[in-house]
mmCIF file of C-alpha atoms in Angstrom:
data_model
loop_
_atom_site.group_PDB
_atom_site.id
_atom_site.type_symbol
_atom_site.label_atom_id
_atom_site.label_comp_id
_atom_site.label_asym_id
_atom_site.label_seq_id
_atom_site.Cartn_x
_atom_site.Cartn_y
_atom_site.Cartn_z
ATOM 1 C CA MET G 25 100.839 105.044 112.687
ATOM 2 C CA GLY G 26 103.614 105.555 110.044
ATOM 3 C CA PHE G 27 104.042 109.173 109.511
ATOM 4 C CA VAL G 28 103.162 110.101 113.270
ATOM 5 C CA THR G 29 106.945 109.798 114.620
ATOM 6 C CA ASP G 30 108.002 110.637 117.997
ATOM 7 C CA GLU G 31 109.130 114.044 116.657
ATOM 8 C CA VAL G 32 105.725 114.904 115.363
ATOM 9 C CA ARG G 33 104.187 113.570 118.607
ATOM 10 C CA ALA G 34 106.499 115.740 120.699
ATOM 11 C CA ARG G 35 105.865 118.852 118.713
ATOM 12 C CA ALA G 36 101.923 118.286 118.349
ATOM 13 C CA GLU G 37 99.095 119.682 120.394
ATOM 14 C CA LYS G 38 97.691 116.389 122.234
ATOM 15 C CA TYR G 39 94.351 116.219 124.177
ATOM 16 C CA THR G 40 92.684 113.471 125.845
ATOM 17 C CA GLY G 41 89.263 112.568 127.021
ATOM 18 C CA ASP G 42 86.372 111.978 124.747
ATOM 19 C CA GLU G 43 84.512 115.228 125.311
ATOM 20 C CA LEU G 44 87.588 117.465 124.776
ATOM 21 C CA CYS G 45 88.730 115.085 121.843
ATOM 22 C CA ARG G 46 85.469 115.566 119.992
ATOM 23 C CA GLU G 47 85.631 119.461 120.603
ATOM 24 C CA LYS G 48 89.101 119.474 119.121
ATOM 25 C CA THR G 49 88.332 117.484 116.366
ATOM 26 C CA LYS G 50 85.595 119.543 115.333
ATOM 27 C CA GLU G 51 87.897 122.533 115.806
ATOM 28 C CA PHE G 52 90.588 121.406 113.429
ATOM 29 C CA LEU G 53 87.843 120.328 110.860
ATOM 30 C CA LYS G 54 86.717 123.630 110.886
ATOM 31 C CA GLU G 55 90.163 125.014 110.726
ATOM 32 C CA VAL G 56 90.597 123.195 107.427
ATOM 33 C CA ASP G 57 87.368 124.046 106.092
ATOM 34 C CA MET G 58 86.117 120.713 106.236
ATOM 35 C CA PRO G 59 82.454 119.604 107.471
ATOM 36 C CA ASN G 60 82.419 119.229 111.214
ATOM 37 C CA GLY G 61 80.495 115.944 111.119
ATOM 38 C CA LEU G 62 83.012 114.146 108.945
ATOM 39 C CA LEU G 63 84.718 112.360 111.981
ATOM 40 C CA PRO G 64 81.663 111.025 114.207
ATOM 41 C CA LEU G 65 83.964 109.255 116.640
ATOM 42 C CA LYS G 66 83.162 107.732 119.973
ATOM 43 C CA ASP G 67 85.113 107.082 123.061
ATOM 44 C CA ILE G 68 87.745 109.238 121.922
ATOM 45 C CA GLU G 69 90.898 108.397 123.851
ATOM 46 C CA GLU G 70 93.320 110.777 122.469
ATOM 47 C CA VAL G 71 93.554 113.468 119.634
ATOM 48 C CA GLY G 72 96.687 114.959 118.255
ATOM 49 C CA TYR G 73 97.337 117.829 115.890
ATOM 50 C CA ASP G 74 100.927 119.043 114.557
ATOM 51 C CA ARG G 75 99.922 122.293 113.004
ATOM 52 C CA GLU G 76 103.622 122.397 111.309
ATOM 53 C CA THR G 77 103.188 119.388 109.222
ATOM 54 C CA GLY G 78 99.226 118.888 109.101
ATOM 55 C CA VAL G 79 99.590 115.210 110.655
ATOM 56 C CA VAL G 80 96.490 114.510 112.680
ATOM 57 C CA TRP G 81 95.762 111.323 114.631
ATOM 58 C CA LEU G 82 92.780 110.147 116.654
ATOM 59 C CA LYS G 83 92.681 106.977 118.742
ATOM 60 C CA GLN G 84 89.278 105.675 120.161
ATOM 61 C CA LYS G 85 88.585 102.741 122.435
ATOM 62 C CA LYS G 86 86.965 100.504 119.602
ATOM 63 C CA SER G 87 86.146 100.797 115.774
ATOM 64 C CA ILE G 88 82.758 102.440 114.914
ATOM 65 C CA THR G 89 80.557 102.181 111.869
ATOM 66 C CA HIS G 90 78.510 105.274 111.231
ATOM 67 C CA LYS G 91 75.652 105.835 108.686
ATOM 68 C CA PHE G 92 75.347 109.260 106.868
ATOM 69 C CA GLU G 93 71.801 109.230 106.549
ATOM 70 C CA SER G 94 71.172 111.855 103.941
ATOM 71 C CA ILE G 95 73.392 109.745 101.631
ATOM 72 C CA GLY G 96 72.557 106.401 102.836
ATOM 73 C CA LYS G 97 76.308 105.485 103.377
ATOM 74 C CA LEU G 98 78.062 103.384 105.892
ATOM 75 C CA VAL G 99 81.496 104.550 107.048
ATOM 76 C CA SER G 100 83.782 102.499 109.325
ATOM 77 C CA TYR G 101 86.361 104.047 111.414
ATOM 78 C CA GLY G 102 89.190 101.969 112.807
ATOM 79 C CA THR G 103 90.618 102.474 116.708
ATOM 80 C CA GLU G 104 93.337 104.901 114.862
ATOM 81 C CA VAL G 105 92.701 107.057 112.205
ATOM 82 C CA THR G 106 95.564 109.513 111.079
ATOM 83 C CA ALA G 107 95.837 111.785 108.090
ATOM 84 C CA VAL G 108 97.566 114.868 106.740
ATOM 85 C CA VAL G 109 95.378 117.957 106.532
ATOM 86 C CA GLU G 110 95.622 121.169 104.820
ATOM 87 C CA VAL G 111 92.814 123.707 103.837
ATOM 88 C CA GLY G 112 90.205 122.015 101.790
ATOM 89 C CA LYS G 113 91.756 118.526 101.810
ATOM 90 C CA ILE G 114 92.543 115.447 103.877
ATOM 91 C CA LYS G 115 95.291 112.953 102.442
ATOM 92 C CA LYS G 116 97.294 110.001 103.511
ATOM 93 C CA LEU G 117 93.859 109.067 105.450
ATOM 94 C CA THR G 118 94.142 105.760 107.354
ATOM 95 C CA GLY G 119 91.831 103.782 109.393
ATOM 96 C CA VAL G 120 88.583 104.871 107.293
ATOM 97 C CA LYS G 121 86.439 102.523 104.890
ATOM 98 C CA ALA G 122 83.296 103.081 103.151
ATOM 99 C CA LYS G 123 80.901 100.397 102.024
ATOM 100 C CA GLU G 124 80.285 100.397 98.222
ATOM 101 C CA LEU G 125 77.769 97.739 97.360
ATOM 102 C CA LEU G 126 78.889 94.794 99.210
ATOM 103 C CA ILE G 127 82.416 95.397 100.014
ATOM 104 C CA TRP G 128 84.454 97.910 102.040
ATOM 105 C CA VAL G 129 86.892 100.419 100.188
ATOM 106 C CA THR G 130 89.400 101.930 101.723
ATOM 107 C CA LEU G 131 89.409 105.753 101.734
ATOM 108 C CA ASN G 132 92.858 107.843 101.691
ATOM 109 C CA GLU G 133 91.822 111.404 100.459
ATOM 110 C CA LEU G 134 89.149 113.755 100.901
ATOM 111 C CA VAL G 135 89.004 116.687 98.712
ATOM 112 C CA LEU G 136 86.664 119.798 98.781
ATOM 113 C CA GLU G 137 85.560 120.385 95.052
ATOM 114 C CA GLN G 138 83.852 123.733 95.844
ATOM 115 C CA PRO G 139 84.752 125.039 99.295
ATOM 116 C CA THR G 140 81.450 126.431 100.330
ATOM 117 C CA SER G 141 78.471 124.967 102.566
ATOM 118 C CA SER G 142 76.620 124.141 99.373
ATOM 119 C CA GLY G 143 79.665 122.638 97.722
ATOM 120 C CA LYS G 144 80.637 119.044 97.098
ATOM 121 C CA ILE G 145 83.462 116.903 98.589
ATOM 122 C CA ASN G 146 85.394 114.249 96.580
ATOM 123 C CA PHE G 147 86.097 110.832 98.471
ATOM 124 C CA ARG G 148 89.096 109.037 96.825
ATOM 125 C CA THR G 149 90.331 105.262 97.316
ATOM 126 C CA PRO G 150 93.968 104.360 96.807
ATOM 127 C CA THR G 151 92.965 102.738 93.452
ATOM 128 C CA GLY G 152 91.750 105.873 92.005
ATOM 129 C CA LEU G 153 88.187 105.342 92.455
ATOM 130 C CA SER G 154 86.164 108.187 93.961
ATOM 131 C CA ARG G 155 82.859 109.460 94.647
ATOM 132 C CA THR G 156 81.439 112.851 95.262
ATOM 133 C CA PHE G 157 78.770 113.879 97.737
ATOM 134 C CA PRO G 158 77.160 117.228 98.896
ATOM 135 C CA VAL G 159 79.193 118.916 101.808
ATOM 136 C CA THR G 160 75.911 119.269 103.560
ATOM 137 C CA ALA G 161 75.764 115.397 104.204
ATOM 138 C CA PHE G 162 78.540 115.870 106.613
ATOM 139 C CA VAL G 163 77.581 118.786 108.276
ATOM 140 C CA VAL G 164 76.354 118.405 112.119
ATOM 141 C CA PRO G 165 74.262 121.524 113.613
ATOM 142 C CA GLU G 166 76.337 123.406 115.946
ATOM 143 C CA VAL G 167 74.620 123.353 119.488
ATOM 144 C CA GLU G 168 74.811 126.809 121.049
ATOM 145 C CA LYS G 169 76.104 126.585 124.739
ATOM 146 C CA PRO G 170 73.515 128.584 126.957
ATOM 147 C CA ALA G 171 74.916 131.838 127.858
ATOM 148 C CA VAL G 172 75.806 132.147 131.627
ATOM 149 C CA ALA G 173 73.658 134.536 133.567
ATOM 150 C CA LYS G 174 75.965 137.495 135.046
ATOM 151 C CA GLU G 175 74.443 136.739 138.659
ATOM 152 C CA ALA G 176 75.750 132.959 138.482
ATOM 153 C CA ILE G 177 79.430 134.361 137.704
ATOM 154 C CA ALA G 178 79.242 136.861 140.695
ATOM 155 C CA ASN G 179 78.185 134.100 143.097
#
């Protein structure tokens, strides 16, 4: 985890448990204006976020491959995903690869080209290659939590 030092870990907000980690992942993505479906991880064991440096890490039980249906792209997420985040940008990304034709290419930076829900997001590789897709391809509709009736609270 290279830049996830003991100092960063000590300072960071840390969460464990799949459900809470998924919620916190969506929260930090929203905080940096990135689409909420960008990290569709499963069985997450730990999420950490150091707001001071922007360092984020996510650990999941096993690697997964996710297909973003609307753009027909496969993306592989390793057991550890790390990054440095700022508004509209995820940089120094590790643990994420995308399938291009017949090969898997490492992604190391995601940048919003037009920071709106109708904008574009650019995926960059360490070699300088990049692809741009609509932000909407990575947005998952939010499920509203049902309102708790006052009667249920009183009981």
